[in-house]
Amino acid sequence: MKIRSSVFASLCLIFEIFGIALFLRGFFPVPVKSSFSSKSKLSDLPAEPLTGNSPNSSKVPASLFRRVVIVVIDALREDFVFGPKGQQYMPYTRNLVERGSSLSFVAKARPPTVTMPRIKALTTGSIPGFIDVVMNLNSPALLEDNIIWQAKAAGKRIIFYGDDTWVRLFPKHFMEYDGTTSFFVSDYTEVDNNVTRHLDSTLKRDDWDILILHYLGLDHIGHLSGPHSSLVGPKLLEMDHILKRIHASLISRETEGSLPNLLVLCGDHGMSETGSHGGSSEPEISTPMVLISPAFRRKAGMETPSTVEQVDLVPTLALGLGLPISQNSVGRLIQPVFQGTSLRDQLRFLHLNGFQLSCLLKDSMPAFEKEEGYEQFRVAEKSHGSWMKLYLEGNTSEVLSNMGRKVLKQYLEALQAMSAALSRQLGKYDMYSMVVGMVLVLQVLLLLLIAMPEALSNSAEVELPLASALLSLPFYLLCLLCCSVHVLVCTSAEASCYLCGLSWGLVLVATAFSCGLLCMLLSLANQKMSPGSRPAGKSSGDSCFSELDILLLIGTVGHVISLGSSSFIEEEHQTWYFLLNTLCLAVFQDVCRKYFRERRGTGDEGSYLPSKEGPPASLSPAGELSVGAGSEKWLALATPLLTLACCRVLRSLNQTGVQWAHLPDLGHWLNSQEHKAELSLLAAASLVLMFFLVQRRCSLVSKIALALGLLGVYSYRAAVGNVLFPWQPKEGRDLSKGTVEARFVYIFVLGILFTGAKDLLRSQVISADVRLKSRGLWEVYSGVVLLCALLLRPHNLPVLACCLLIQTVMAQFIWKELQYDAAQTTIMHYWFGQAFFYFQGNSNNIATVDISAGFVGLESYVEIPAVFLTAFSTYAGPLLWACHLVCYLTSEHHRSAASLGHGCYCFALLRSIPVVAYILLITALRYHLFIWSVFSPKLLYEAMHMLVTTIVCVFFTAMDQNHTSRS
């Protein structure tokens, strides 16, 4: 069966998507939630250790606190309380930290530093995985054992106000609640006012035991304008005033003889220097935790906060309220909280925490008895029993006191060791799903590689031996073997596998597909190795490799190899910047050869040309050398140098990666309040340049719509306060959310896209007009550019303008004049797209995703538009270069009809090679120290990039089919 190269490439990418999804399902398994009946109960708690047969207590010590108020301030960095900002903007809280009855800690949050996983950590004590980043968009109910369920089961009355993620995680748990959406980042006032308006009336009531407040405004300010924004100070002052009101109310309601109240101030995660979160940088994982209660001693001065894990709050609160510790908690008691209790109670608290961790250790590790922490706990438990015997006998000597302190130290060391061992056991992989997904993507990649000669031939068609593969005896034998392996794995596996839970119908279909793919792969390989075999049509790869081809090949392979290093992943932008600079120098060398060395007239000028597609580049249509025609020669020479200059400027615009992300860059300088005029001028100039570069091939209607749309982009940024109109004052302006202005731009985006789509349909259905089709494609491209201009931050508009400028000059003076073939042009577009992904300020850290782009023009959180706009903004660079490639290959009429097929195939291959290699690498490195902080986020980026590439290749295929039918 013969199919077009573009169709073949698109089908391969679609199959790879399924393989990657299956691999992700195994690598990021959805945790199996325990049922309600399996949660911890007071009756399950062990008795106090005791040597001998004397009776002893099996109960939890009495509760330490009567009421607890938990204030979670989203994205509260530790320096916002303990640093200079805290001293300036949170004076009351800072005074409590320095001289009040409080305990202060720096709580370390584990990546991913995203709200929903952090709430899980604060309530279950477990460490969520990166799959929770995806689930963060639509949080399901939390069935895992947690402190909220334990409190409700114990009869505690809980009230919640704030982020509605809590309401989705804990439905029917709160006596009273009012949730506000956490995703509409343009709102940083109403989202907090909706919480505070309940405060006074709730604090006056006596019908609750636990009050939870989750404030979102600070996080939204960070997403909008970063941690150094002028909006941060007033927001911290607002939070400080709220804490003062809560603390004053709790103090006034303290009664003689009753248990003290507890006020907990904490953040779910921190905030990066760009204002985002999700990664593992120090500002993102360091949050303050301040415990305020009359039960603690008053301080004489500021003490350096000690460091604890964020999950340590769960066992501390649980035992402080007389509740069992959640089964899956890996946290350990914050010991200073219990220092005011008797030594017997302190040892009992530590014993309960150790018992819970030891039980979790038994369930998680087969060789738990060999763990150092488990052995230490058993030794401490025996010593505790000896101490209890002496204590109950009435011994009051100094020996008993020293022995108790020794047992206390033993318990603390055991807790630390067991908690650390459990934290290391995060990677519970579904290896069966991972292996099946890996085999599938590897098969598809091999199929792409074997079919390369046919896919890049002049006919751009691939012969697939489908019938012979599916009707062969090996196919049925392989199906039988795979089904046997499936039964064997599913009946012998200790842990449940995702594939084992599927119906047999789906398993048989998947097995038949995989076996058919393997048989087809073997059949194709056999054909290629048979003597005398040769693809139909002359292949574009028949000629010897040029120096540029070798560079492109070495660069692609070198980048793939670099993915095996965590440092190269963190600083991947450096790899692409280096490759892009090298490419520009290689192109400059080709230009010099074309315009200077061929003048010698040796008759072998063609050997210096990088391409063999179409007529020789050295000849004009009339057959004469076109060097002397105007200044094209000098413009061609200047193009690589101009590209290098643009890339150097763009590198300074956004510091990205990890090592140097904290250093100031041009973007920080432009976004400061003092340089708003410069940013406004630069943004306006960039928008004007965009118009002149894009409008040249559009219809008059599209030109007018583009001009008005770009004006709307500037108006939107002026409305939200990013830039200024000349007649506007710098201060005292009325700011808005810019909803009207953004929707004004959306109308023109849709109008331009509709006009382009109409021209494309007319060129296919009514008349086979090549110019009409080309114009339609360029109009669609201009609509994409307008949408990018709206979503990108104003300081990134020069990135978009430089992208269009480089595309224009490269197309006119390099790709066309030097007659690069479709494969070479595609690889160059791919490299430029990758580099511009990082020029935007992106990295392989989830914290660099600008989620504020998902809410441009929206008044509330709507999931589908928000996800689409965020993904579009993140991958704007690769998308623009891919769209330009389609437009360029279609508009170049001298190219063969196979050029679009070649481009689609090369694009699919370029994306498949690093993805498959990275899947193999990450499987081998799954127990690496940086697997969750470095390798896992990169895997999510690769999967998302593959999805974007698949959509682009489907568009390629649609244009190729139209082009073929017209031809």
mmCIF file of C-alpha atoms in Angstrom, residues 434-687:
data_model
loop_
_atom_site.group_PDB
_atom_site.id
_atom_site.type_symbol
_atom_site.label_atom_id
_atom_site.label_comp_id
_atom_site.label_asym_id
_atom_site.label_seq_id
_atom_site.Cartn_x
_atom_site.Cartn_y
_atom_site.Cartn_z
ATOM 1 C CA MET A 434 6.674 1.924 30.527
ATOM 2 C CA VAL A 435 8.210 -0.966 28.563
ATOM 3 C CA VAL A 436 5.186 -1.343 26.267
ATOM 4 C CA GLY A 437 5.106 2.419 25.563
ATOM 5 C CA MET A 438 8.867 2.420 24.995
ATOM 6 C CA VAL A 439 8.668 -0.494 22.541
ATOM 7 C CA LEU A 440 5.882 1.235 20.613
ATOM 8 C CA VAL A 441 7.726 4.550 20.139
ATOM 9 C CA LEU A 442 10.939 2.713 19.289
ATOM 10 C CA GLN A 443 9.153 0.702 16.599
ATOM 11 C CA VAL A 444 7.702 3.875 15.091
ATOM 12 C CA LEU A 445 11.115 5.573 15.049
ATOM 13 C CA LEU A 446 12.725 2.577 13.317
ATOM 14 C CA LEU A 447 9.896 2.585 10.790
ATOM 15 C CA LEU A 448 10.553 6.264 10.077
ATOM 16 C CA LEU A 449 14.277 5.635 9.631
ATOM 17 C CA ILE A 450 13.879 2.609 7.376
ATOM 18 C CA ALA A 451 11.371 4.435 5.184
ATOM 19 C CA MET A 452 13.672 7.468 4.780
ATOM 20 C CA PRO A 453 14.842 6.778 1.176
ATOM 21 C CA GLU A 454 11.274 6.419 -0.084
ATOM 22 C CA ALA A 455 9.900 9.269 2.043
ATOM 23 C CA LEU A 456 12.530 11.666 0.641
ATOM 24 C CA SER A 457 12.299 10.410 -2.940
ATOM 25 C CA ASN A 458 10.956 12.573 -5.757
ATOM 26 C CA SER A 459 7.606 10.792 -5.568
ATOM 27 C CA ALA A 460 7.427 11.295 -1.767
ATOM 28 C CA GLU A 461 5.527 8.039 -1.341
ATOM 29 C CA VAL A 462 6.147 5.143 1.033
ATOM 30 C CA GLU A 463 5.301 1.552 0.165
ATOM 31 C CA LEU A 464 3.980 -0.197 3.286
ATOM 32 C CA PRO A 465 3.710 -4.013 3.077
ATOM 33 C CA LEU A 466 0.546 -4.013 5.157
ATOM 34 C CA ALA A 467 -1.195 -7.036 3.658
ATOM 35 C CA SER A 468 1.861 -9.286 3.698
ATOM 36 C CA ALA A 469 2.618 -8.303 7.292
ATOM 37 C CA LEU A 470 -0.885 -8.978 8.640
ATOM 38 C CA LEU A 471 -1.403 -12.233 6.729
ATOM 39 C CA SER A 472 1.909 -13.813 7.651
ATOM 40 C CA LEU A 473 2.490 -16.652 10.096
ATOM 41 C CA PRO A 474 4.976 -14.629 12.231
ATOM 42 C CA PHE A 475 2.225 -12.059 12.883
ATOM 43 C CA TYR A 476 -0.075 -14.660 14.471
ATOM 44 C CA LEU A 477 2.770 -16.255 16.396
ATOM 45 C CA LEU A 478 3.816 -12.863 17.752
ATOM 46 C CA CYS A 479 0.228 -12.093 18.784
ATOM 47 C CA LEU A 480 0.049 -15.403 20.643
ATOM 48 C CA LEU A 481 3.406 -14.761 22.326
ATOM 49 C CA CYS A 482 2.454 -11.218 23.405
ATOM 50 C CA CYS A 483 -0.877 -12.405 24.824
ATOM 51 C CA SER A 484 0.960 -15.075 26.794
ATOM 52 C CA VAL A 485 3.407 -12.510 28.157
ATOM 53 C CA HIS A 486 0.491 -10.255 29.111
ATOM 54 C CA VAL A 487 -1.219 -13.050 31.034
ATOM 55 C CA LEU A 488 2.061 -13.988 32.720
ATOM 56 C CA VAL A 489 2.810 -10.422 33.814
ATOM 57 C CA CYS A 490 -0.712 -9.715 35.042
ATOM 58 C CA THR A 491 -0.919 -12.916 37.074
ATOM 59 C CA SER A 492 2.531 -12.685 38.638
ATOM 60 C CA ALA A 493 3.050 -8.966 39.205
ATOM 61 C CA GLU A 494 3.080 -7.923 42.834
ATOM 62 C CA ALA A 495 1.888 -4.397 42.067
ATOM 63 C CA SER A 496 -1.105 -3.609 39.904
ATOM 64 C CA CYS A 497 -0.346 -2.535 36.333
ATOM 65 C CA TYR A 498 -2.454 -0.166 34.284
ATOM 66 C CA LEU A 499 -2.526 -2.481 31.269
ATOM 67 C CA CYS A 500 -3.716 -5.385 33.422
ATOM 68 C CA GLY A 501 -6.849 -3.435 34.264
ATOM 69 C CA LEU A 502 -7.879 -2.980 30.623
ATOM 70 C CA SER A 503 -10.509 -5.121 28.956
ATOM 71 C CA TRP A 504 -9.348 -8.050 26.844
ATOM 72 C CA GLY A 505 -10.804 -6.441 23.728
ATOM 73 C CA LEU A 506 -8.526 -3.417 24.063
ATOM 74 C CA VAL A 507 -5.556 -5.632 24.907
ATOM 75 C CA LEU A 508 -6.090 -7.752 21.782
ATOM 76 C CA VAL A 509 -6.399 -4.667 19.562
ATOM 77 C CA ALA A 510 -3.215 -3.149 21.046
ATOM 78 C CA THR A 511 -1.378 -6.459 20.728
ATOM 79 C CA ALA A 512 -2.423 -6.908 17.093
ATOM 80 C CA PHE A 513 -1.378 -3.347 16.286
ATOM 81 C CA SER A 514 2.046 -3.688 17.925
ATOM 82 C CA CYS A 515 2.726 -7.065 16.337
ATOM 83 C CA GLY A 516 1.572 -5.803 12.940
ATOM 84 C CA LEU A 517 3.881 -2.817 13.255
ATOM 85 C CA LEU A 518 6.811 -5.099 14.103
ATOM 86 C CA CYS A 519 6.094 -7.433 11.175
ATOM 87 C CA MET A 520 5.809 -4.478 8.812
ATOM 88 C CA LEU A 521 9.105 -3.132 10.165
ATOM 89 C CA LEU A 522 10.863 -6.450 9.594
ATOM 90 C CA SER A 523 9.376 -6.758 6.099
ATOM 91 C CA LEU A 524 10.579 -3.268 5.151
ATOM 92 C CA ALA A 525 14.033 -3.987 6.567
ATOM 93 C CA ASN A 526 14.190 -7.201 4.557
ATOM 94 C CA GLN A 527 13.275 -5.314 1.384
ATOM 95 C CA LYS A 528 15.965 -2.704 1.980
ATOM 96 C CA MET A 529 18.651 -5.308 2.566
ATOM 97 C CA SER A 530 17.734 -7.438 -0.431
ATOM 98 C CA PRO A 531 20.169 -7.009 -3.348
ATOM 99 C CA GLY A 532 19.089 -4.650 -6.095
ATOM 100 C CA SER A 533 16.396 -2.938 -4.022
ATOM 101 C CA ARG A 534 15.979 0.740 -4.727
ATOM 102 C CA PRO A 535 13.210 3.221 -3.857
ATOM 103 C CA ALA A 536 10.889 4.431 -6.548
ATOM 104 C CA GLY A 537 12.040 7.753 -7.939
ATOM 105 C CA LYS A 538 15.297 9.505 -7.360
ATOM 106 C CA SER A 539 15.951 10.255 -3.728
ATOM 107 C CA SER A 540 16.896 13.695 -2.595
ATOM 108 C CA GLY A 541 19.606 12.035 -0.573
ATOM 109 C CA ASP A 542 21.279 10.400 -3.596
ATOM 110 C CA SER A 543 23.882 13.098 -3.833
ATOM 111 C CA CYS A 544 26.806 13.238 -1.482
ATOM 112 C CA PHE A 545 26.450 15.057 1.807
ATOM 113 C CA SER A 546 27.402 18.703 1.809
ATOM 114 C CA GLU A 547 29.184 20.352 4.718
ATOM 115 C CA LEU A 548 25.878 21.858 5.792
ATOM 116 C CA ASP A 549 24.251 18.399 5.810
ATOM 117 C CA ILE A 550 27.043 17.069 8.013
ATOM 118 C CA LEU A 551 26.635 20.013 10.393
ATOM 119 C CA LEU A 552 22.884 19.482 10.650
ATOM 120 C CA LEU A 553 23.388 15.775 11.280
ATOM 121 C CA ILE A 554 26.102 16.244 13.916
ATOM 122 C CA GLY A 555 24.104 18.986 15.648
ATOM 123 C CA THR A 556 20.963 16.851 15.852
ATOM 124 C CA VAL A 557 22.855 13.814 17.181
ATOM 125 C CA GLY A 558 24.886 15.953 19.587
ATOM 126 C CA HIS A 559 21.756 17.486 21.064
ATOM 127 C CA VAL A 560 20.250 14.031 21.604
ATOM 128 C CA ILE A 561 23.391 12.833 23.387
ATOM 129 C CA SER A 562 23.388 15.914 25.631
ATOM 130 C CA LEU A 563 19.994 14.895 27.068
ATOM 131 C CA GLY A 564 21.747 12.269 29.189
ATOM 132 C CA SER A 565 23.158 14.991 31.458
ATOM 133 C CA SER A 566 21.083 16.842 34.048
ATOM 134 C CA SER A 567 23.237 19.959 33.628
ATOM 135 C CA PHE A 568 22.717 20.009 29.862
ATOM 136 C CA ILE A 569 18.957 19.655 30.389
ATOM 137 C CA GLU A 570 18.904 22.539 32.857
ATOM 138 C CA GLU A 571 20.911 24.686 30.447
ATOM 139 C CA GLU A 572 19.557 23.285 27.162
ATOM 140 C CA HIS A 573 19.149 26.793 25.783
ATOM 141 C CA GLN A 574 22.938 27.061 25.625
ATOM 142 C CA THR A 575 23.032 24.030 23.318
ATOM 143 C CA TRP A 576 20.518 25.543 20.909
ATOM 144 C CA TYR A 577 22.172 28.981 20.991
ATOM 145 C CA PHE A 578 25.495 27.340 20.087
ATOM 146 C CA LEU A 579 23.958 25.276 17.280
ATOM 147 C CA LEU A 580 22.145 28.312 15.884
ATOM 148 C CA ASN A 581 25.301 30.435 15.870
ATOM 149 C CA THR A 582 27.220 27.627 14.162
ATOM 150 C CA LEU A 583 24.473 27.286 11.570
ATOM 151 C CA CYS A 584 24.614 31.005 10.783
ATOM 152 C CA LEU A 585 28.369 30.792 10.228
ATOM 153 C CA ALA A 586 27.921 27.764 7.959
ATOM 154 C CA VAL A 587 25.285 29.631 5.949
ATOM 155 C CA PHE A 588 27.611 32.624 5.699
ATOM 156 C CA GLN A 589 30.276 30.297 4.282
ATOM 157 C CA ASP A 590 27.805 28.983 1.686
ATOM 158 C CA VAL A 591 26.913 32.530 0.670
ATOM 159 C CA CYS A 592 30.585 33.390 0.219
ATOM 160 C CA ARG A 593 31.085 30.309 -1.928
ATOM 161 C CA LYS A 594 28.100 31.094 -4.121
ATOM 162 C CA TYR A 595 28.884 34.727 -4.785
ATOM 163 C CA PHE A 596 32.706 34.670 -4.830
ATOM 164 C CA ARG A 597 34.315 31.272 -5.399
ATOM 165 C CA GLU A 598 32.058 30.426 -8.355
ATOM 166 C CA ARG A 599 33.441 33.458 -10.211
ATOM 167 C CA ARG A 600 36.599 31.468 -10.930
ATOM 168 C CA GLY A 601 34.591 29.621 -13.585
ATOM 169 C CA THR A 602 36.172 26.233 -12.957
ATOM 170 C CA GLY A 603 33.037 24.528 -14.142
ATOM 171 C CA ASP A 604 32.353 22.749 -10.853
ATOM 172 C CA GLU A 605 30.464 25.523 -9.122
ATOM 173 C CA GLY A 606 27.669 23.106 -8.311
ATOM 174 C CA SER A 607 29.898 21.298 -5.847
ATOM 175 C CA TYR A 608 29.799 24.346 -3.609
ATOM 176 C CA LEU A 609 26.011 24.577 -3.586
ATOM 177 C CA PRO A 610 24.230 22.996 -0.647
ATOM 178 C CA SER A 611 21.198 21.833 -2.623
ATOM 179 C CA LYS A 612 20.274 19.934 -5.706
ATOM 180 C CA GLU A 613 16.594 20.722 -5.915
ATOM 181 C CA GLY A 614 15.414 22.777 -8.868
ATOM 182 C CA PRO A 615 17.651 24.735 -11.237
ATOM 183 C CA PRO A 616 21.220 25.656 -10.187
ATOM 184 C CA ALA A 617 21.264 28.608 -7.826
ATOM 185 C CA SER A 618 24.034 30.315 -9.709
ATOM 186 C CA LEU A 619 21.890 30.800 -12.761
ATOM 187 C CA SER A 620 19.067 33.246 -13.303
ATOM 188 C CA PRO A 621 15.921 32.167 -15.193
ATOM 189 C CA ALA A 622 17.607 33.455 -18.347
ATOM 190 C CA GLY A 623 20.600 31.188 -17.667
ATOM 191 C CA GLU A 624 23.012 33.967 -16.718
ATOM 192 C CA LEU A 625 24.750 34.692 -13.439
ATOM 193 C CA SER A 626 22.665 37.043 -11.325
ATOM 194 C CA VAL A 627 25.435 38.340 -9.064
ATOM 195 C CA GLY A 628 25.502 41.783 -10.525
ATOM 196 C CA ALA A 629 21.774 42.372 -10.232
ATOM 197 C CA GLY A 630 21.510 45.088 -7.591
ATOM 198 C CA SER A 631 22.614 44.600 -4.027
ATOM 199 C CA GLU A 632 21.297 41.063 -3.510
ATOM 200 C CA LYS A 633 24.818 39.743 -3.011
ATOM 201 C CA TRP A 634 25.545 42.100 -0.118
ATOM 202 C CA LEU A 635 22.127 41.548 1.441
ATOM 203 C CA ALA A 636 22.718 37.804 1.304
ATOM 204 C CA LEU A 637 26.105 38.285 2.978
ATOM 205 C CA ALA A 638 24.545 40.500 5.644
ATOM 206 C CA THR A 639 21.666 38.112 6.435
ATOM 207 C CA PRO A 640 23.627 35.558 8.548
ATOM 208 C CA LEU A 641 25.405 38.404 10.343
ATOM 209 C CA LEU A 642 22.082 40.145 11.012
ATOM 210 C CA THR A 643 20.699 36.870 12.347
ATOM 211 C CA LEU A 644 23.683 36.480 14.679
ATOM 212 C CA ALA A 645 23.220 40.044 15.943
ATOM 213 C CA CYS A 646 19.486 39.487 16.599
ATOM 214 C CA CYS A 647 20.179 36.249 18.445
ATOM 215 C CA ARG A 648 22.803 37.917 20.619
ATOM 216 C CA VAL A 649 20.371 40.665 21.618
ATOM 217 C CA LEU A 650 17.597 38.172 22.329
ATOM 218 C CA ARG A 651 19.892 36.119 24.558
ATOM 219 C CA SER A 652 20.233 39.153 26.828
ATOM 220 C CA LEU A 653 16.492 39.715 26.962
ATOM 221 C CA ASN A 654 15.555 36.731 29.155
ATOM 222 C CA GLN A 655 17.929 34.880 31.484
ATOM 223 C CA THR A 656 16.740 31.282 31.575
ATOM 224 C CA GLY A 657 17.932 27.882 32.719
ATOM 225 C CA VAL A 658 19.093 27.379 36.314
ATOM 226 C CA GLN A 659 22.677 28.552 36.763
ATOM 227 C CA TRP A 660 22.195 32.169 35.691
ATOM 228 C CA ALA A 661 18.435 32.629 35.938
ATOM 229 C CA HIS A 662 18.853 34.818 39.025
ATOM 230 C CA LEU A 663 21.026 37.371 37.230
ATOM 231 C CA PRO A 664 19.398 40.600 36.022
ATOM 232 C CA ASP A 665 18.630 40.741 32.320
ATOM 233 C CA LEU A 666 17.278 43.220 29.817
ATOM 234 C CA GLY A 667 13.737 42.028 30.511
ATOM 235 C CA HIS A 668 14.046 42.940 34.200
ATOM 236 C CA TRP A 669 15.388 46.356 33.261
ATOM 237 C CA LEU A 670 12.530 47.023 30.850
ATOM 238 C CA ASN A 671 9.856 45.850 33.301
ATOM 239 C CA SER A 672 10.990 48.143 36.109
ATOM 240 C CA GLN A 673 8.811 51.134 36.870
ATOM 241 C CA GLU A 674 11.608 53.573 35.996
ATOM 242 C CA HIS A 675 11.911 52.292 32.415
ATOM 243 C CA LYS A 676 8.283 51.992 31.412
ATOM 244 C CA ALA A 677 8.732 54.666 28.760
ATOM 245 C CA GLU A 678 11.559 52.698 27.134
ATOM 246 C CA LEU A 679 9.446 49.527 27.216
ATOM 247 C CA SER A 680 6.544 51.389 25.643
ATOM 248 C CA LEU A 681 8.725 52.718 22.829
ATOM 249 C CA LEU A 682 10.266 49.292 22.197
ATOM 250 C CA ALA A 683 6.873 47.558 22.188
ATOM 251 C CA ALA A 684 5.416 50.112 19.766
ATOM 252 C CA ALA A 685 8.405 49.807 17.421
ATOM 253 C CA SER A 686 8.151 46.017 17.513
ATOM 254 C CA LEU A 687 4.449 46.100 16.632
#
